[in-house]
Coordinates of C-alpha atoms in Angstrom, one line a residue:
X781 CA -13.0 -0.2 25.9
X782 CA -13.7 3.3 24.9
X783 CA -14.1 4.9 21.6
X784 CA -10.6 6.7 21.9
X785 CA -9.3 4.1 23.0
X786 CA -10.4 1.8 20.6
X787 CA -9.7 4.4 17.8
X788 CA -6.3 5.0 18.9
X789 CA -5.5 0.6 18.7
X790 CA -6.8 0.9 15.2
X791 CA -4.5 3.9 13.7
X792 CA -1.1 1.7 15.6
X793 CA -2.6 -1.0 13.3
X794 CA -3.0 1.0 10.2
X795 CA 0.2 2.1 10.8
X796 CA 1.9 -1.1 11.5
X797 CA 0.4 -2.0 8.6
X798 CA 1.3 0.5 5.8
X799 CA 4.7 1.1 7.4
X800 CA 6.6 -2.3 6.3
X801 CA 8.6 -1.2 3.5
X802 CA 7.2 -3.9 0.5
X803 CA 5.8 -2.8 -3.3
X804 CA 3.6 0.4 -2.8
X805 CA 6.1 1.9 -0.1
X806 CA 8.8 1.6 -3.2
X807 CA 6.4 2.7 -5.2
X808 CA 5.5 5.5 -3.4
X809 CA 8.8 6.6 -2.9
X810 CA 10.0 6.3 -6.3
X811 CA 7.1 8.2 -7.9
X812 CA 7.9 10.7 -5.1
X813 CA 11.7 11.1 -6.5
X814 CA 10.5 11.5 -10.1
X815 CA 6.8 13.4 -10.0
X816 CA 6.5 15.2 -6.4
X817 CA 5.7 14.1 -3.0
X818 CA 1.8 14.5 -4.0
X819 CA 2.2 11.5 -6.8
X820 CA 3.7 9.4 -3.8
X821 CA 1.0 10.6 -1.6
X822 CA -1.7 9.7 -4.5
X823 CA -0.3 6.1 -4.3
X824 CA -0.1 5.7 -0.5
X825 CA -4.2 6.8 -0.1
X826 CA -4.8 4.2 -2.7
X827 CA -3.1 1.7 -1.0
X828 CA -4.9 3.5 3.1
X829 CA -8.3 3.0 0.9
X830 CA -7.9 -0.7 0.1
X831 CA -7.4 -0.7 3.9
X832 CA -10.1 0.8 4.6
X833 CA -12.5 -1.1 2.5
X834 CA -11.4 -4.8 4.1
X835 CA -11.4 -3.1 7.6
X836 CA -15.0 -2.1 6.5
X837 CA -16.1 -5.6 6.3
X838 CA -13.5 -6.9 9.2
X839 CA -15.4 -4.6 11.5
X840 CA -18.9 -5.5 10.2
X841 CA -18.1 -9.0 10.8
X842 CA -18.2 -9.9 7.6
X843 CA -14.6 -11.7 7.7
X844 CA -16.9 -15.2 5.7
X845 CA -17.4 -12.6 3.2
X846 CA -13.2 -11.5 3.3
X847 CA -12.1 -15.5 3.2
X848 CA -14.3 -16.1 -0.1
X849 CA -12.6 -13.5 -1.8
X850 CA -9.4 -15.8 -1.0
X851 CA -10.6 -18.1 -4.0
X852 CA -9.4 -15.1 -6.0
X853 CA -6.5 -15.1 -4.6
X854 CA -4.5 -17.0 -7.4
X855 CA -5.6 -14.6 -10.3
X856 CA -5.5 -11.3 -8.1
X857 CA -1.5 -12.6 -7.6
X858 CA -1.3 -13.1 -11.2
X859 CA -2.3 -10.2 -12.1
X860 CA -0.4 -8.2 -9.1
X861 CA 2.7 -9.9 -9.8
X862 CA 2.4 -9.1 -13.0
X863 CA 1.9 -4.9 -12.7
X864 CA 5.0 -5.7 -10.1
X865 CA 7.3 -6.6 -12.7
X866 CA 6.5 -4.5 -15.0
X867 CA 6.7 -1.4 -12.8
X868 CA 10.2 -3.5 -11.7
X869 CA 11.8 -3.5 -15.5
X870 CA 10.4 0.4 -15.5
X871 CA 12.4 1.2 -13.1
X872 CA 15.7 -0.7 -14.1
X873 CA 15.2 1.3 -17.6
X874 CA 14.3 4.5 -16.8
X875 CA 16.8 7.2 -17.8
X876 CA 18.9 8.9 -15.0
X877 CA 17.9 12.5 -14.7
X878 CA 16.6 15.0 -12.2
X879 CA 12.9 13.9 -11.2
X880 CA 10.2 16.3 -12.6
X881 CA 8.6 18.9 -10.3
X882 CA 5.6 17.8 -8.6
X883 CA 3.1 20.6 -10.4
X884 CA 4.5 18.9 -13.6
X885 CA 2.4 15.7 -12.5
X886 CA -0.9 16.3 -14.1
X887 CA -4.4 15.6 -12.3
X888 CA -5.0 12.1 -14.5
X889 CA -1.2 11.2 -13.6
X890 CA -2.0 11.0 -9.7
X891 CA -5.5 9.3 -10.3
X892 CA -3.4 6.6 -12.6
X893 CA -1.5 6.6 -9.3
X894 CA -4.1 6.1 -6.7
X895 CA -6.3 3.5 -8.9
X896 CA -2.8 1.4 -9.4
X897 CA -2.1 1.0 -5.9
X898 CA -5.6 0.8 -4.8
X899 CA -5.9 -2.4 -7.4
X900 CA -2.2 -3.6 -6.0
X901 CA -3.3 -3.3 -2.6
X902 CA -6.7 -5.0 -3.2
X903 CA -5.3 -7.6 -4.7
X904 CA -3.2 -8.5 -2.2
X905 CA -4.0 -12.2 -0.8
X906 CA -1.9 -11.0 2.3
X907 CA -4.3 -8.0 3.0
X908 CA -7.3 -9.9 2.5
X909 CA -5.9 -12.4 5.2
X910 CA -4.5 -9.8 7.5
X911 CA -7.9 -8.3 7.9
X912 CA -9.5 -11.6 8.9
X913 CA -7.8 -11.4 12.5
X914 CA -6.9 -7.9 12.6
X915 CA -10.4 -7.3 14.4
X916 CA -10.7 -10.2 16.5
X917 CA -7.8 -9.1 18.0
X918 CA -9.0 -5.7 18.3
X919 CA -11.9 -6.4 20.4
X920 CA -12.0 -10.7 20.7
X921 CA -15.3 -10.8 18.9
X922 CA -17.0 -8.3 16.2
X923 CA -18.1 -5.1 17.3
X924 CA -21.0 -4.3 19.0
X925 CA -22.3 -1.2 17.6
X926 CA -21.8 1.2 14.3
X927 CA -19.7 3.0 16.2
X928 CA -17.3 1.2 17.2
X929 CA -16.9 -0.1 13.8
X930 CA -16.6 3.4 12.2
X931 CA -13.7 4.4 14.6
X932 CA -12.0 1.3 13.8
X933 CA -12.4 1.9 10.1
X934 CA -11.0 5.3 10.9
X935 CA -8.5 4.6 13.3
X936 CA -7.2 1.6 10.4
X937 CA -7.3 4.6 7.5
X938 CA -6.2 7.5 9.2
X939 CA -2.7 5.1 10.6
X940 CA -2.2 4.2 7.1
X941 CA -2.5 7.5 5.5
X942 CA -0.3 9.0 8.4
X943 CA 2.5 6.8 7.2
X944 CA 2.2 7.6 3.5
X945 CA 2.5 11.2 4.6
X946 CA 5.4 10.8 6.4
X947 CA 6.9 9.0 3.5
X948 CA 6.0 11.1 0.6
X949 CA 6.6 14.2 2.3
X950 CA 9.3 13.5 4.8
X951 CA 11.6 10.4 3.5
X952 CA 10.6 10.8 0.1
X953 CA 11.8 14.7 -0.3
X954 CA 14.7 14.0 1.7
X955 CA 15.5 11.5 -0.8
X956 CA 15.3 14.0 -3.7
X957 CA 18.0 15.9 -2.3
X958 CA 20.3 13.1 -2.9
X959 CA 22.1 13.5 -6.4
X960 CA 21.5 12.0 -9.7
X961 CA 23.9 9.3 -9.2
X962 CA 22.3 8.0 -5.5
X963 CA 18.8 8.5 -6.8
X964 CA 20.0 5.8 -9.8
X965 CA 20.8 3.5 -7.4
X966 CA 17.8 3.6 -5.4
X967 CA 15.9 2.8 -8.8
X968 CA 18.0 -0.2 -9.7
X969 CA 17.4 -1.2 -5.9
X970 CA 13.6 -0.7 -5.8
X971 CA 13.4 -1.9 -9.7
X972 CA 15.1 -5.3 -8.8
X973 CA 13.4 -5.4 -5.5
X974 CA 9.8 -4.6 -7.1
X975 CA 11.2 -8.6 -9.6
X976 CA 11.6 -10.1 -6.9
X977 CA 8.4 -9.5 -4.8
X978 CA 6.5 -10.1 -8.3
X979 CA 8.4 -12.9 -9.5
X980 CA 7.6 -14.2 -5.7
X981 CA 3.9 -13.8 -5.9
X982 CA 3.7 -15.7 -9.6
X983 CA 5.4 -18.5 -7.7
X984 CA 3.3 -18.7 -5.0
X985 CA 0.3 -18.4 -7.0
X986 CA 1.3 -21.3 -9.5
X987 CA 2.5 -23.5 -6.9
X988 CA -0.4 -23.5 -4.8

């Protein structure tokens, strides 16, 4: 397998990855409506980092290292759940209004932005897992050279970061030319969808 070839597997996988609409893709959109399309970016490369950092230690090999972290799995869903409903309830209360202009977003606003969904995305027991197989099925064992594992690593970011791109400044800023009233009811939608992926993760983490 060649290097573009390989590279070019690896961004269809970041971008399968990133693209399923679940909690940072709503997030991303909805801080898109009310700060900009760079906020929405700011919370999309958080999430491509996390991505980058398990498909790091997937391409190393280091997938013993990736399943250990699983014993954290129950507080990291705790805790993610958590920030989920919390950012859910935001959303259900937030005042209708038109969405403030991204150069209103401040510098610390879109680092509170990436470090939120880099923790989310981190925290993740599904990403943790994903990354286990991801590589294997890449290249049906671990890579055989430095290289190939910093083109995977690439190929895995840059997908991801594509999509966010596409969302933030494409989807998103379509979405802000919708009026007040439409932009209310995406909120209530992603603030009661945002409950019930939380209120899904507490109950997998207590059950288990």
């Amino acid at each position: 397998m060649t290097l573009f070839t390989l590279y070019g597997q690896a961004l269809i996988v970041g971008l399968a990855i990133a693209a399923p609409v679940g909690p940072i893709g709503l997030l991303c959109i909805d801080r898109t409506l009310r700060h900009g399309p760079w906020a929405g970016l700011a919370t999309g490369l958080g999430a491509a980092t996390a991505d980058g950092l398990y498909a790091s230690l997937g391409a190393l090999g280091l997938t013993v290292l990736i399943r250990q972290l699983t014993a954290l799995a129950v507080p990291l869903a705790l805790a993610g759940g958590g920030f989920l409903l919390w950012q859910g309830l935001a959303m259900l209360r937030a005042p209708q209004g038109e969405p403030a202009m991204a150069s209103a977003r401040p510098a610390s606003g879109l680092a509170a932005a990436y470090g939120s969904a880099l923790g989310l995305t981190l925290g993740n027991p599904m990403t943790i897992l994903s990354f286990v197989a991801i590589f294997s099925g890449l290249t049906g064992q671990t890579v055989s050279s430095g290289n190939e594992a910093m083109v995977m690593v690439a190929g895995i970011v840059s997908g991801s970061a594509l999509w966010w791109c596409v969302l933030a400044f494409g989807i998103g800023q379509l979405l802000r030319r919708a009026g007040a009233g439409a932009r209310r009811l995406l909120d209530l939608g992603c603030g009661l969808l945002l409950l019930g992926m939380g209120g899904w993760m507490w109950w997998q983490a207590l059950r288990g």
